[in-house]
C-alpha cells in the first residue's frame, strides 16, 4: 500500500513510500530537499523493514534542526 507522509522542519515536504503487509518498505520518494542525498537514502533503505529503517535513521539531525529528512523517514515508516 502506498503512503504519503508530510514532513516537518525539513527541506523535503513529503515522503511517499510503499509498505507491504510484512512491514517491508519500497519505492521511497522524497519531494523537494537535497535530491542526490535523498535518492541515495531511498536506495539504501529499499527492501528493509520499517523497524530496521527506524533503528538506522531515527534521531539523525540536520545542522541546527532537531530533525532531518532521514529522521522524518524513520518517523514516516513507523506511522502507518
PDB file of C-alpha atoms in Angstrom:
ATOM      1  CA  UNK A   1       0.000   0.000   0.000  1.00  0.00           C
ATOM      2  CA  UNK A   2       1.269   3.475  -0.865  1.00  0.00           C
ATOM      3  CA  UNK A   3       1.561   6.044   1.916  1.00  0.00           C
ATOM      4  CA  UNK A   4       2.317   9.767   1.921  1.00  0.00           C
ATOM      5  CA  UNK A   5       3.880  11.466   4.937  1.00  0.00           C
ATOM      6  CA  UNK A   6       4.050  15.258   5.287  1.00  0.00           C
ATOM      7  CA  UNK A   7       7.441  16.140   6.745  1.00  0.00           C
ATOM      8  CA  UNK A   8       8.093  18.793   9.379  1.00  0.00           C
ATOM      9  CA  UNK A   9      11.081  21.154   9.723  1.00  0.00           C
ATOM     10  CA  UNK A  10      12.952  19.785   6.689  1.00  0.00           C
ATOM     11  CA  UNK A  11      13.677  20.903   3.147  1.00  0.00           C
ATOM     12  CA  UNK A  12      11.727  17.946   1.786  1.00  0.00           C
ATOM     13  CA  UNK A  13       7.998  18.492   2.087  1.00  0.00           C
ATOM     14  CA  UNK A  14       6.729  14.939   1.856  1.00  0.00           C
ATOM     15  CA  UNK A  15       7.779  11.318   1.567  1.00  0.00           C
ATOM     16  CA  UNK A  16       5.891   8.723  -0.437  1.00  0.00           C
ATOM     17  CA  UNK A  17       6.588   5.012   0.043  1.00  0.00           C
ATOM     18  CA  UNK A  18       5.068   1.558  -0.178  1.00  0.00           C
ATOM     19  CA  UNK A  19       4.762  -0.635   2.904  1.00  0.00           C
ATOM     20  CA  UNK A  20       3.660  -4.234   2.493  1.00  0.00           C
ATOM     21  CA  UNK A  21       1.848  -6.472   4.960  1.00  0.00           C
ATOM     22  CA  UNK A  22       5.199  -7.610   6.399  1.00  0.00           C
ATOM     23  CA  UNK A  23       6.363  -4.048   7.064  1.00  0.00           C
ATOM     24  CA  UNK A  24       8.825  -4.002   4.135  1.00  0.00           C
ATOM     25  CA  UNK A  25       9.416  -0.558   2.648  1.00  0.00           C
ATOM     26  CA  UNK A  26       9.930   0.052  -1.085  1.00  0.00           C
ATOM     27  CA  UNK A  27       9.589   2.861  -3.630  1.00  0.00           C
ATOM     28  CA  UNK A  28      10.652   5.695  -1.306  1.00  0.00           C
ATOM     29  CA  UNK A  29      10.370   9.110  -2.970  1.00  0.00           C
ATOM     30  CA  UNK A  30      11.131  12.435  -1.287  1.00  0.00           C
ATOM     31  CA  UNK A  31       9.550  15.645  -2.601  1.00  0.00           C
ATOM     32  CA  UNK A  32      11.999  18.572  -2.583  1.00  0.00           C
ATOM     33  CA  UNK A  33      15.149  18.533  -0.454  1.00  0.00           C
ATOM     34  CA  UNK A  34      18.695  17.510  -1.391  1.00  0.00           C
ATOM     35  CA  UNK A  35      17.947  15.456  -4.475  1.00  0.00           C
ATOM     36  CA  UNK A  36      21.107  13.342  -4.681  1.00  0.00           C
ATOM     37  CA  UNK A  37      21.311  12.553  -0.981  1.00  0.00           C
ATOM     38  CA  UNK A  38      17.639  11.683  -0.732  1.00  0.00           C
ATOM     39  CA  UNK A  39      17.802   9.394  -3.772  1.00  0.00           C
ATOM     40  CA  UNK A  40      20.720   7.623  -2.086  1.00  0.00           C
ATOM     41  CA  UNK A  41      18.800   7.196   1.180  1.00  0.00           C
ATOM     42  CA  UNK A  42      15.843   5.788  -0.783  1.00  0.00           C
ATOM     43  CA  UNK A  43      18.100   3.214  -2.477  1.00  0.00           C
ATOM     44  CA  UNK A  44      19.773   2.222   0.776  1.00  0.00           C
ATOM     45  CA  UNK A  45      16.520   1.550   2.626  1.00  0.00           C
ATOM     46  CA  UNK A  46      14.699  -0.168  -0.246  1.00  0.00           C
ATOM     47  CA  UNK A  47      13.587  -3.636   0.845  1.00  0.00           C
ATOM     48  CA  UNK A  48      14.289  -3.071   4.557  1.00  0.00           C
ATOM     49  CA  UNK A  49      11.673  -3.404   7.259  1.00  0.00           C
ATOM     50  CA  UNK A  50      10.171  -0.347   8.893  1.00  0.00           C
ATOM     51  CA  UNK A  51      11.858  -1.377  12.157  1.00  0.00           C
ATOM     52  CA  UNK A  52      15.304  -1.590  10.502  1.00  0.00           C
ATOM     53  CA  UNK A  53      14.868   1.829   8.906  1.00  0.00           C
ATOM     54  CA  UNK A  54      13.734   3.341  12.190  1.00  0.00           C
ATOM     55  CA  UNK A  55      16.695   1.849  14.064  1.00  0.00           C
ATOM     56  CA  UNK A  56      19.148   3.194  11.467  1.00  0.00           C
ATOM     57  CA  UNK A  57      17.794   6.693  10.930  1.00  0.00           C
ATOM     58  CA  UNK A  58      15.783   7.858  13.952  1.00  0.00           C
ATOM     59  CA  UNK A  59      17.335  10.812  15.719  1.00  0.00           C
ATOM     60  CA  UNK A  60      19.509  11.941  12.806  1.00  0.00           C
ATOM     61  CA  UNK A  61      19.666  15.745  12.733  1.00  0.00           C
ATOM     62  CA  UNK A  62      20.474  18.300  10.037  1.00  0.00           C
ATOM     63  CA  UNK A  63      22.506  21.338  11.077  1.00  0.00           C
ATOM     64  CA  UNK A  64      20.776  23.089  13.960  1.00  0.00           C
ATOM     65  CA  UNK A  65      17.445  21.435  13.215  1.00  0.00           C
ATOM     66  CA  UNK A  66      16.232  18.809  15.685  1.00  0.00           C
ATOM     67  CA  UNK A  67      15.306  16.505  12.777  1.00  0.00           C
ATOM     68  CA  UNK A  68      16.369  15.647   9.228  1.00  0.00           C
ATOM     69  CA  UNK A  69      14.893  14.071   6.125  1.00  0.00           C
ATOM     70  CA  UNK A  70      16.292  10.718   7.296  1.00  0.00           C
ATOM     71  CA  UNK A  71      14.727  11.169  10.741  1.00  0.00           C
ATOM     72  CA  UNK A  72      11.424  12.078   9.101  1.00  0.00           C
ATOM     73  CA  UNK A  73      11.602   8.887   7.033  1.00  0.00           C
ATOM     74  CA  UNK A  74      12.149   6.897  10.240  1.00  0.00           C
ATOM     75  CA  UNK A  75       9.017   8.502  11.676  1.00  0.00           C
ATOM     76  CA  UNK A  76       7.052   8.049   8.456  1.00  0.00           C
ATOM     77  CA  UNK A  77       7.576   4.313   8.120  1.00  0.00           C
ATOM     78  CA  UNK A  78       6.518   3.720  11.720  1.00  0.00           C
ATOM     79  CA  UNK A  79       3.437   5.964  11.462  1.00  0.00           C
ATOM     80  CA  UNK A  80       1.440   3.568   9.297  1.00  0.00           C
TER      81      UNK A  80
END
